[in-house]
Amino acid sequence: MVIIDGKKIAAELRAEVAARVAGCARAPHLAVIVVGDDPASAVYVHNKAIACEKAGMRNTTVALPASASEDELLSVIAGLNSDPAVDGILVQLPLPRHIDEDRILAAIALEKDVDGFHPGNVAALFQKRPCAVPCTPKGIMKLLEAYGIEPCGKRAVVIGRSRIVGLPVAKLLLDANATVTICHTRTVNLAAVTREADIIVVASGHPETLRGDMVREGAVVIDVGINRDPVTGALCGDVLFDEVAPKASFITPVPGGVGPMTTACLLENTLELYLNRP
Ligand code: NAD
């Protein structure tokens, strides 16, 4: 069994991005908007700012109070859309309930949509046209590639059908010629489906969604989850690692698996948006 070292692969990607940034006429510029004071979001936004700095990129964080209106947020986005010095715009999710997420994501200029959640980018991904690929799914595919795991012809099972992770990663696996099954909360007998899988991507948002008896010997297991263990408070994924790892051929740990790849891919996407500017 091999524990996939997401930290190492992410560090390599960040170094590659930094080297490309060093050759740019100016520093690519990522703007991150965060609304409210969710502690997890604050940590993610802080990490993104540091990662930008280390890669030689410019970062602007716009923090709005939880009480900010949808119109206020739209006006911040409009300002960044028309600012020629900004290359990528990311709105940290989730947003407070009174704000319509769809409306906000659609308001980001398509050519600055670094997370790939704009409907134009979603359509492009599903039509196999060039687009900004969402960072977490992109990072997962890079991990598979880095470890020589070839999805072609494999049975891949994705647990979760969110727009952020489950759906786009299923599409990327399909594009890589895997035979893909998407499972969700209404899936009947999840274990029977996962036991057939060569590659399992778990993005359910619940610890212990995938246990040892749900996995066949030699499966590749990618754990996307970021949860807090209710007892110890430690960071944990959606996979019961101690049970699943002994049966897996490759498995990602939490932390140190998919998470670092998300940030590294964000940097790469920002650089690509900068390079794609007319
Ligand atoms: P989400 O809540 O939007 O979606 C969860 C999906 O899982 C839903 O489609 C639901 O139907 C399905 N699901 C939930 N419980 C299930 C179960 N028991 N059996 C089968 N299906 C089930 O979550 P999300 O935004 O896709 O995120 C998923 C997890 O990934 C979360 O833990 C999140 O924190 C984490 N995440 C990590 C990164 C990263 O960079 N590592 C990035 C994004 C999200």
mmCIF file of C-alpha atoms and ligand atoms in Angstrom:
data_model
loop_
_atom_site.group_PDB
_atom_site.id
_atom_site.type_symbol
_atom_site.label_atom_id
_atom_site.label_comp_id
_atom_site.label_asym_id
_atom_site.label_seq_id
_atom_site.Cartn_x
_atom_site.Cartn_y
_atom_site.Cartn_z
ATOM 1 C CA MET A 1 0.000 0.000 0.000
ATOM 2 C CA VAL A 2 1.284 3.436 -0.951
ATOM 3 C CA ILE A 3 0.233 6.569 0.922
ATOM 4 C CA ILE A 4 -0.089 9.267 -1.718
ATOM 5 C CA ASP A 5 2.008 12.263 -0.687
ATOM 6 C CA GLY A 6 -0.152 15.223 -1.672
ATOM 7 C CA LYS A 7 2.157 17.641 0.124
ATOM 8 C CA LYS A 8 5.109 16.582 -2.007
ATOM 9 C CA ILE A 9 3.248 16.648 -5.330
ATOM 10 C CA ALA A 10 1.699 20.007 -4.421
ATOM 11 C CA ALA A 11 5.119 21.434 -3.502
ATOM 12 C CA GLU A 12 6.443 20.327 -6.904
ATOM 13 C CA LEU A 13 3.513 21.974 -8.686
ATOM 14 C CA ARG A 14 3.900 25.165 -6.642
ATOM 15 C CA ALA A 15 7.620 25.283 -7.521
ATOM 16 C CA GLU A 16 6.792 24.803 -11.198
ATOM 17 C CA VAL A 17 4.194 27.604 -11.040
ATOM 18 C CA ALA A 18 6.651 29.901 -9.204
ATOM 19 C CA ALA A 19 9.279 29.314 -11.899
ATOM 20 C CA ARG A 20 6.751 30.220 -14.612
ATOM 21 C CA VAL A 21 5.609 33.278 -12.624
ATOM 22 C CA ALA A 22 9.225 34.459 -12.397
ATOM 23 C CA GLY A 23 9.221 34.703 -16.194
ATOM 24 C CA CYS A 24 6.022 36.784 -16.357
ATOM 25 C CA ALA A 25 6.061 40.477 -17.219
ATOM 26 C CA ARG A 26 4.125 41.178 -13.994
ATOM 27 C CA ALA A 27 2.934 39.130 -11.023
ATOM 28 C CA PRO A 28 -0.386 37.346 -11.749
ATOM 29 C CA HIS A 29 -2.990 38.710 -9.350
ATOM 30 C CA LEU A 30 -5.614 36.667 -7.473
ATOM 31 C CA ALA A 31 -8.466 38.428 -5.676
ATOM 32 C CA VAL A 32 -10.290 36.453 -2.979
ATOM 33 C CA ILE A 33 -13.595 37.621 -1.543
ATOM 34 C CA VAL A 34 -14.744 36.258 1.786
ATOM 35 C CA VAL A 35 -18.096 37.096 3.351
ATOM 36 C CA GLY A 36 -18.675 36.578 7.080
ATOM 37 C CA ASP A 37 -16.434 35.158 9.772
ATOM 38 C CA ASP A 38 -16.611 31.394 9.300
ATOM 39 C CA PRO A 39 -13.364 30.189 10.962
ATOM 40 C CA ALA A 40 -12.687 27.451 8.356
ATOM 41 C CA SER A 41 -13.106 29.953 5.512
ATOM 42 C CA ALA A 42 -10.737 32.369 7.278
ATOM 43 C CA VAL A 43 -8.056 29.647 7.452
ATOM 44 C CA TYR A 44 -8.513 28.721 3.769
ATOM 45 C CA VAL A 45 -8.334 32.373 2.664
ATOM 46 C CA HIS A 46 -5.216 32.987 4.774
ATOM 47 C CA ASN A 47 -3.542 29.876 3.292
ATOM 48 C CA LYS A 48 -4.371 31.018 -0.234
ATOM 49 C CA ALA A 49 -2.817 34.432 0.426
ATOM 50 C CA ILE A 50 0.396 32.860 1.754
ATOM 51 C CA ALA A 51 0.560 30.406 -1.153
ATOM 52 C CA CYS A 52 0.230 33.298 -3.635
ATOM 53 C CA GLU A 53 2.987 35.224 -1.921
ATOM 54 C CA LYS A 54 5.337 32.223 -1.941
ATOM 55 C CA ALA A 55 4.706 31.677 -5.652
ATOM 56 C CA GLY A 56 5.544 35.319 -6.386
ATOM 57 C CA MET A 57 1.921 36.183 -7.127
ATOM 58 C CA ARG A 58 -0.082 39.159 -6.019
ATOM 59 C CA ASN A 59 -3.047 38.555 -3.720
ATOM 60 C CA THR A 60 -5.854 40.811 -2.610
ATOM 61 C CA THR A 61 -8.325 39.637 -0.004
ATOM 62 C CA VAL A 62 -11.616 41.496 0.271
ATOM 63 C CA ALA A 63 -13.381 40.692 3.540
ATOM 64 C CA LEU A 64 -17.049 41.629 3.860
ATOM 65 C CA PRO A 65 -19.133 41.307 7.022
ATOM 66 C CA ALA A 66 -21.718 38.505 7.299
ATOM 67 C CA SER A 67 -24.377 41.203 7.046
ATOM 68 C CA ALA A 68 -23.182 42.324 3.590
ATOM 69 C CA SER A 69 -26.005 42.371 1.051
ATOM 70 C CA GLU A 70 -26.023 40.528 -2.244
ATOM 71 C CA ASP A 71 -25.823 43.882 -4.034
ATOM 72 C CA GLU A 72 -22.744 44.902 -2.039
ATOM 73 C CA LEU A 73 -21.038 41.661 -2.988
ATOM 74 C CA LEU A 74 -22.070 42.081 -6.636
ATOM 75 C CA SER A 75 -20.616 45.568 -6.646
ATOM 76 C CA VAL A 76 -17.259 44.297 -5.270
ATOM 77 C CA ILE A 77 -17.226 41.646 -8.001
ATOM 78 C CA ALA A 78 -18.055 44.248 -10.668
ATOM 79 C CA GLY A 79 -15.117 46.367 -9.468
ATOM 80 C CA LEU A 80 -12.711 43.419 -9.683
ATOM 81 C CA ASN A 81 -14.134 42.344 -13.071
ATOM 82 C CA SER A 82 -13.294 45.726 -14.555
ATOM 83 C CA ASP A 83 -9.908 46.080 -12.821
ATOM 84 C CA PRO A 84 -7.249 45.307 -15.448
ATOM 85 C CA ALA A 85 -4.747 44.504 -12.681
ATOM 86 C CA VAL A 86 -6.804 41.504 -11.463
ATOM 87 C CA ASP A 87 -6.438 38.158 -13.260
ATOM 88 C CA GLY A 88 -8.420 35.727 -11.105
ATOM 89 C CA ILE A 89 -11.421 36.153 -8.792
ATOM 90 C CA LEU A 90 -12.475 33.619 -6.192
ATOM 91 C CA VAL A 91 -15.504 33.911 -3.931
ATOM 92 C CA GLN A 92 -14.953 31.764 -0.849
ATOM 93 C CA LEU A 93 -17.875 29.367 -0.329
ATOM 94 C CA PRO A 94 -20.144 28.830 1.474
ATOM 95 C CA LEU A 95 -21.820 32.231 1.411
ATOM 96 C CA PRO A 96 -24.278 33.401 4.069
ATOM 97 C CA ARG A 97 -27.786 32.052 3.433
ATOM 98 C CA HIS A 98 -29.286 35.383 2.349
ATOM 99 C CA ILE A 99 -26.951 35.521 -0.664
ATOM 100 C CA ASP A 100 -27.810 33.645 -3.854
ATOM 101 C CA GLU A 101 -24.680 31.637 -4.653
ATOM 102 C CA ASP A 102 -25.675 31.006 -8.282
ATOM 103 C CA ARG A 103 -26.165 34.698 -8.937
ATOM 104 C CA ILE A 104 -22.772 35.519 -7.416
ATOM 105 C CA LEU A 105 -20.841 32.839 -9.297
ATOM 106 C CA ALA A 106 -22.436 33.914 -12.584
ATOM 107 C CA ALA A 107 -21.452 37.547 -11.934
ATOM 108 C CA ILE A 108 -17.717 36.789 -11.991
ATOM 109 C CA ALA A 109 -16.219 37.611 -15.397
ATOM 110 C CA LEU A 110 -15.813 34.282 -17.202
ATOM 111 C CA GLU A 111 -12.180 35.026 -18.064
ATOM 112 C CA LYS A 112 -11.407 35.696 -14.370
ATOM 113 C CA ASP A 113 -13.313 32.709 -12.939
ATOM 114 C CA VAL A 114 -10.360 30.960 -11.304
ATOM 115 C CA ASP A 115 -12.429 28.261 -9.546
ATOM 116 C CA GLY A 116 -14.333 27.239 -12.695
ATOM 117 C CA PHE A 117 -17.773 27.531 -11.056
ATOM 118 C CA HIS A 118 -19.201 30.097 -13.503
ATOM 119 C CA PRO A 119 -21.967 28.481 -15.607
ATOM 120 C CA GLY A 120 -19.898 29.197 -18.737
ATOM 121 C CA ASN A 121 -16.966 27.220 -17.339
ATOM 122 C CA VAL A 122 -19.236 24.413 -16.097
ATOM 123 C CA ALA A 123 -20.719 24.110 -19.583
ATOM 124 C CA ALA A 124 -17.248 24.158 -21.141
ATOM 125 C CA LEU A 125 -16.064 21.379 -18.810
ATOM 126 C CA PHE A 126 -19.055 19.229 -19.670
ATOM 127 C CA GLN A 127 -18.656 19.957 -23.394
ATOM 128 C CA LYS A 128 -14.914 19.223 -23.233
ATOM 129 C CA ARG A 129 -13.941 22.739 -24.285
ATOM 130 C CA PRO A 130 -10.980 24.662 -22.802
ATOM 131 C CA CYS A 131 -11.925 26.035 -19.370
ATOM 132 C CA ALA A 132 -10.769 26.757 -15.841
ATOM 133 C CA VAL A 133 -11.036 23.322 -14.218
ATOM 134 C CA PRO A 134 -12.230 23.382 -10.565
ATOM 135 C CA CYS A 135 -9.163 23.136 -8.325
ATOM 136 C CA THR A 136 -9.973 20.111 -6.140
ATOM 137 C CA PRO A 137 -10.985 17.792 -9.018
ATOM 138 C CA LYS A 138 -7.999 18.999 -11.027
ATOM 139 C CA GLY A 139 -5.717 18.256 -8.067
ATOM 140 C CA ILE A 140 -7.164 14.743 -7.732
ATOM 141 C CA MET A 141 -6.401 13.977 -11.388
ATOM 142 C CA LYS A 142 -2.866 15.289 -10.955
ATOM 143 C CA LEU A 143 -2.337 12.989 -7.959
ATOM 144 C CA LEU A 144 -3.466 9.971 -9.995
ATOM 145 C CA GLU A 145 -1.133 10.975 -12.801
ATOM 146 C CA ALA A 146 1.811 11.574 -10.470
ATOM 147 C CA TYR A 147 1.495 8.033 -9.117
ATOM 148 C CA GLY A 148 1.051 6.431 -12.542
ATOM 149 C CA ILE A 149 -2.571 5.477 -11.842
ATOM 150 C CA GLU A 150 -4.232 5.225 -15.248
ATOM 151 C CA PRO A 151 -8.040 5.617 -15.095
ATOM 152 C CA CYS A 152 -8.563 4.300 -18.648
ATOM 153 C CA GLY A 153 -10.787 1.228 -18.563
ATOM 154 C CA LYS A 154 -11.024 1.262 -14.747
ATOM 155 C CA ARG A 155 -14.236 1.237 -12.746
ATOM 156 C CA ALA A 156 -14.303 4.540 -10.842
ATOM 157 C CA VAL A 157 -16.846 5.298 -8.130
ATOM 158 C CA VAL A 158 -17.341 8.858 -6.892
ATOM 159 C CA ILE A 159 -19.212 9.279 -3.602
ATOM 160 C CA GLY A 160 -20.840 12.724 -3.681
ATOM 161 C CA ARG A 161 -22.460 14.729 -6.457
ATOM 162 C CA SER A 162 -21.641 18.320 -5.466
ATOM 163 C CA ARG A 163 -20.873 20.937 -8.074
ATOM 164 C CA ILE A 164 -17.548 21.637 -6.370
ATOM 165 C CA VAL A 165 -16.125 18.132 -6.185
ATOM 166 C CA GLY A 166 -18.305 15.127 -7.065
ATOM 167 C CA LEU A 167 -19.714 16.147 -10.451
ATOM 168 C CA PRO A 168 -16.564 17.698 -11.953
ATOM 169 C CA VAL A 169 -14.261 14.899 -10.778
ATOM 170 C CA ALA A 170 -16.671 12.342 -12.239
ATOM 171 C CA LYS A 171 -16.506 14.207 -15.557
ATOM 172 C CA LEU A 172 -12.694 14.337 -15.485
ATOM 173 C CA LEU A 173 -12.527 10.591 -14.747
ATOM 174 C CA LEU A 174 -14.944 9.974 -17.616
ATOM 175 C CA ASP A 175 -12.761 12.098 -19.911
ATOM 176 C CA ALA A 176 -9.846 9.915 -18.795
ATOM 177 C CA ASN A 177 -11.879 6.926 -20.053
ATOM 178 C CA ALA A 178 -12.830 5.407 -16.706
ATOM 179 C CA THR A 179 -16.268 3.802 -16.350
ATOM 180 C CA VAL A 180 -17.768 6.123 -13.752
ATOM 181 C CA THR A 181 -20.539 5.637 -11.214
ATOM 182 C CA ILE A 182 -21.676 8.562 -9.061
ATOM 183 C CA CYS A 183 -23.127 7.660 -5.640
ATOM 184 C CA HIS A 184 -25.040 9.896 -3.261
ATOM 185 C CA THR A 185 -27.291 9.824 -0.215
ATOM 186 C CA ARG A 186 -30.066 8.018 -2.124
ATOM 187 C CA THR A 187 -27.767 5.288 -3.446
ATOM 188 C CA VAL A 188 -29.077 1.897 -2.361
ATOM 189 C CA ASN A 189 -26.403 -0.455 -0.998
ATOM 190 C CA LEU A 190 -23.412 1.838 -1.420
ATOM 191 C CA ALA A 191 -21.023 -0.897 -0.277
ATOM 192 C CA ALA A 192 -22.062 -3.177 -3.157
ATOM 193 C CA VAL A 193 -21.145 -0.395 -5.608
ATOM 194 C CA THR A 194 -17.848 0.602 -3.973
ATOM 195 C CA ARG A 195 -16.728 -3.043 -3.682
ATOM 196 C CA GLU A 196 -16.703 -3.209 -7.488
ATOM 197 C CA ALA A 197 -14.495 -0.127 -7.849
ATOM 198 C CA ASP A 198 -10.860 0.112 -8.927
ATOM 199 C CA ILE A 199 -10.752 3.818 -8.005
ATOM 200 C CA ILE A 200 -12.936 5.393 -5.302
ATOM 201 C CA VAL A 201 -13.150 9.151 -4.756
ATOM 202 C CA VAL A 202 -14.923 9.982 -1.509
ATOM 203 C CA ALA A 203 -16.401 13.488 -1.190
ATOM 204 C CA SER A 204 -19.362 13.014 1.130
ATOM 205 C CA GLY A 205 -18.472 15.458 3.890
ATOM 206 C CA HIS A 206 -18.979 12.806 6.578
ATOM 207 C CA PRO A 207 -16.288 10.857 8.459
ATOM 208 C CA GLU A 208 -16.262 7.071 7.983
ATOM 209 C CA THR A 209 -18.420 7.119 4.821
ATOM 210 C CA LEU A 210 -16.028 4.530 3.371
ATOM 211 C CA ARG A 211 -15.102 1.652 5.691
ATOM 212 C CA GLY A 212 -12.876 -1.383 5.226
ATOM 213 C CA ASP A 213 -15.654 -3.805 4.286
ATOM 214 C CA MET A 214 -16.725 -1.501 1.416
ATOM 215 C CA VAL A 215 -13.461 -1.772 -0.498
ATOM 216 C CA ARG A 216 -11.947 -4.544 -2.544
ATOM 217 C CA GLU A 217 -8.258 -5.498 -2.270
ATOM 218 C CA GLY A 218 -6.051 -3.229 -4.388
ATOM 219 C CA ALA A 219 -8.480 -0.329 -4.813
ATOM 220 C CA VAL A 220 -7.159 3.221 -5.176
ATOM 221 C CA VAL A 221 -8.819 5.459 -2.578
ATOM 222 C CA ILE A 222 -8.903 9.254 -2.786
ATOM 223 C CA ASP A 223 -10.264 10.948 0.328
ATOM 224 C CA VAL A 224 -11.472 14.500 -0.328
ATOM 225 C CA GLY A 225 -13.139 15.048 3.042
ATOM 226 C CA ILE A 226 -12.081 17.655 5.555
ATOM 227 C CA ASN A 227 -13.854 17.051 8.847
ATOM 228 C CA ARG A 228 -13.179 17.444 12.543
ATOM 229 C CA ASP A 229 -13.320 14.254 14.567
ATOM 230 C CA PRO A 230 -16.203 14.885 16.979
ATOM 231 C CA VAL A 231 -14.319 13.207 19.844
ATOM 232 C CA THR A 232 -10.664 14.213 19.418
ATOM 233 C CA GLY A 233 -11.166 17.390 17.364
ATOM 234 C CA ALA A 234 -8.436 16.180 14.982
ATOM 235 C CA LEU A 235 -8.718 16.713 11.237
ATOM 236 C CA CYS A 236 -10.108 13.654 9.460
ATOM 237 C CA GLY A 237 -11.385 12.708 6.035
ATOM 238 C CA ASP A 238 -14.457 10.870 4.784
ATOM 239 C CA VAL A 239 -12.613 7.521 4.798
ATOM 240 C CA LEU A 240 -11.995 5.325 7.833
ATOM 241 C CA PHE A 241 -8.289 5.286 7.062
ATOM 242 C CA ASP A 242 -7.161 2.570 9.491
ATOM 243 C CA GLU A 243 -9.622 0.058 8.025
ATOM 244 C CA VAL A 244 -9.351 1.019 4.366
ATOM 245 C CA ALA A 245 -5.585 1.608 4.016
ATOM 246 C CA PRO A 246 -4.534 -2.052 4.529
ATOM 247 C CA LYS A 247 -6.734 -3.108 1.595
ATOM 248 C CA ALA A 248 -5.880 -0.214 -0.734
ATOM 249 C CA SER A 249 -3.083 -0.145 -3.299
ATOM 250 C CA PHE A 250 -2.894 3.664 -3.042
ATOM 251 C CA ILE A 251 -4.637 5.974 -0.567
ATOM 252 C CA THR A 252 -4.551 9.693 0.240
ATOM 253 C CA PRO A 253 -4.166 10.744 3.869
ATOM 254 C CA VAL A 254 -6.057 13.599 5.555
ATOM 255 C CA PRO A 255 -4.376 15.977 6.057
ATOM 256 C CA GLY A 256 -1.638 15.895 3.415
ATOM 257 C CA GLY A 257 -3.539 14.370 0.485
ATOM 258 C CA VAL A 258 -6.005 16.239 -1.690
ATOM 259 C CA GLY A 259 -6.043 19.476 0.360
ATOM 260 C CA PRO A 260 -2.577 20.786 -0.613
ATOM 261 C CA MET A 261 -3.311 20.027 -4.276
ATOM 262 C CA THR A 262 -6.366 22.291 -4.230
ATOM 263 C CA THR A 263 -4.252 25.306 -3.291
ATOM 264 C CA ALA A 264 -1.496 24.438 -5.760
ATOM 265 C CA CYS A 265 -4.058 24.108 -8.571
ATOM 266 C CA LEU A 266 -5.533 27.470 -7.599
ATOM 267 C CA LEU A 267 -2.115 29.026 -8.226
ATOM 268 C CA GLU A 268 -1.810 27.215 -11.539
ATOM 269 C CA ASN A 269 -5.300 28.354 -12.595
ATOM 270 C CA THR A 270 -4.466 31.968 -11.673
ATOM 271 C CA LEU A 271 -1.291 31.813 -13.742
ATOM 272 C CA GLU A 272 -3.204 30.322 -16.686
ATOM 273 C CA LEU A 273 -5.856 33.063 -16.533
ATOM 274 C CA TYR A 274 -3.064 35.652 -16.566
ATOM 275 C CA LEU A 275 -1.421 33.971 -19.556
ATOM 276 C CA ASN A 276 -4.766 33.731 -21.404
ATOM 277 C CA ARG A 277 -5.407 37.481 -21.125
ATOM 278 C CA PRO A 278 -5.587 39.170 -24.523
HETATM 279 P P1 NAD B 1 -21.448 18.588 -0.227
HETATM 280 O O1 NAD B 1 -22.033 18.490 1.138
HETATM 281 O O2 NAD B 1 -21.815 19.700 -1.127
HETATM 282 O O3 NAD B 1 -21.777 17.230 -1.006
HETATM 283 C C1 NAD B 1 -21.694 15.982 -0.397
HETATM 284 C C2 NAD B 1 -22.223 14.941 -1.350
HETATM 285 O O4 NAD B 1 -22.038 13.670 -0.763
HETATM 286 C C3 NAD B 1 -23.707 15.076 -1.649
HETATM 287 O O5 NAD B 1 -23.883 14.937 -3.057
HETATM 288 C C4 NAD B 1 -24.362 13.898 -0.924
HETATM 289 O O6 NAD B 1 -25.416 13.316 -1.680
HETATM 290 C C5 NAD B 1 -23.224 12.905 -0.803
HETATM 291 N N1 NAD B 1 -23.261 12.129 0.437
HETATM 292 C C6 NAD B 1 -23.260 12.613 1.704
HETATM 293 N N2 NAD B 1 -23.275 11.585 2.591
HETATM 294 C C7 NAD B 1 -23.289 10.446 1.872
HETATM 295 C C8 NAD B 1 -23.314 9.073 2.197
HETATM 296 N N3 NAD B 1 -23.317 8.674 3.467
HETATM 297 N N4 NAD B 1 -23.335 8.182 1.203
HETATM 298 C C9 NAD B 1 -23.320 8.563 -0.098
HETATM 299 N N5 NAD B 1 -23.292 9.858 -0.472
HETATM 300 C C10 NAD B 1 -23.274 10.794 0.490
HETATM 301 O O7 NAD B 1 -19.862 18.520 -0.013
HETATM 302 P P2 NAD B 1 -18.635 18.948 -0.973
HETATM 303 O O8 NAD B 1 -18.568 20.420 -1.068
HETATM 304 O O9 NAD B 1 -18.642 18.125 -2.213
HETATM 305 O O10 NAD B 1 -17.424 18.470 -0.058
HETATM 306 C C11 NAD B 1 -17.267 17.118 0.306
HETATM 307 C C12 NAD B 1 -16.152 16.989 1.309
HETATM 308 O O11 NAD B 1 -14.936 17.415 0.683
HETATM 309 C C13 NAD B 1 -16.298 17.879 2.545
HETATM 310 O O12 NAD B 1 -15.720 17.188 3.654
HETATM 311 C C14 NAD B 1 -15.460 19.093 2.219
HETATM 312 O O13 NAD B 1 -14.985 19.737 3.371
HETATM 313 C C15 NAD B 1 -14.361 18.460 1.444
HETATM 314 N N6 NAD B 1 -13.683 19.337 0.498
HETATM 315 C C16 NAD B 1 -12.341 19.276 0.487
HETATM 316 C C17 NAD B 1 -11.612 20.034 -0.396
HETATM 317 C C18 NAD B 1 -10.134 19.896 -0.410
HETATM 318 O O14 NAD B 1 -9.457 20.749 -0.928
HETATM 319 N N7 NAD B 1 -9.588 18.814 0.130
HETATM 320 C C19 NAD B 1 -12.261 20.902 -1.278
HETATM 321 C C20 NAD B 1 -13.656 20.939 -1.271
HETATM 322 C C21 NAD B 1 -14.358 20.147 -0.373
#
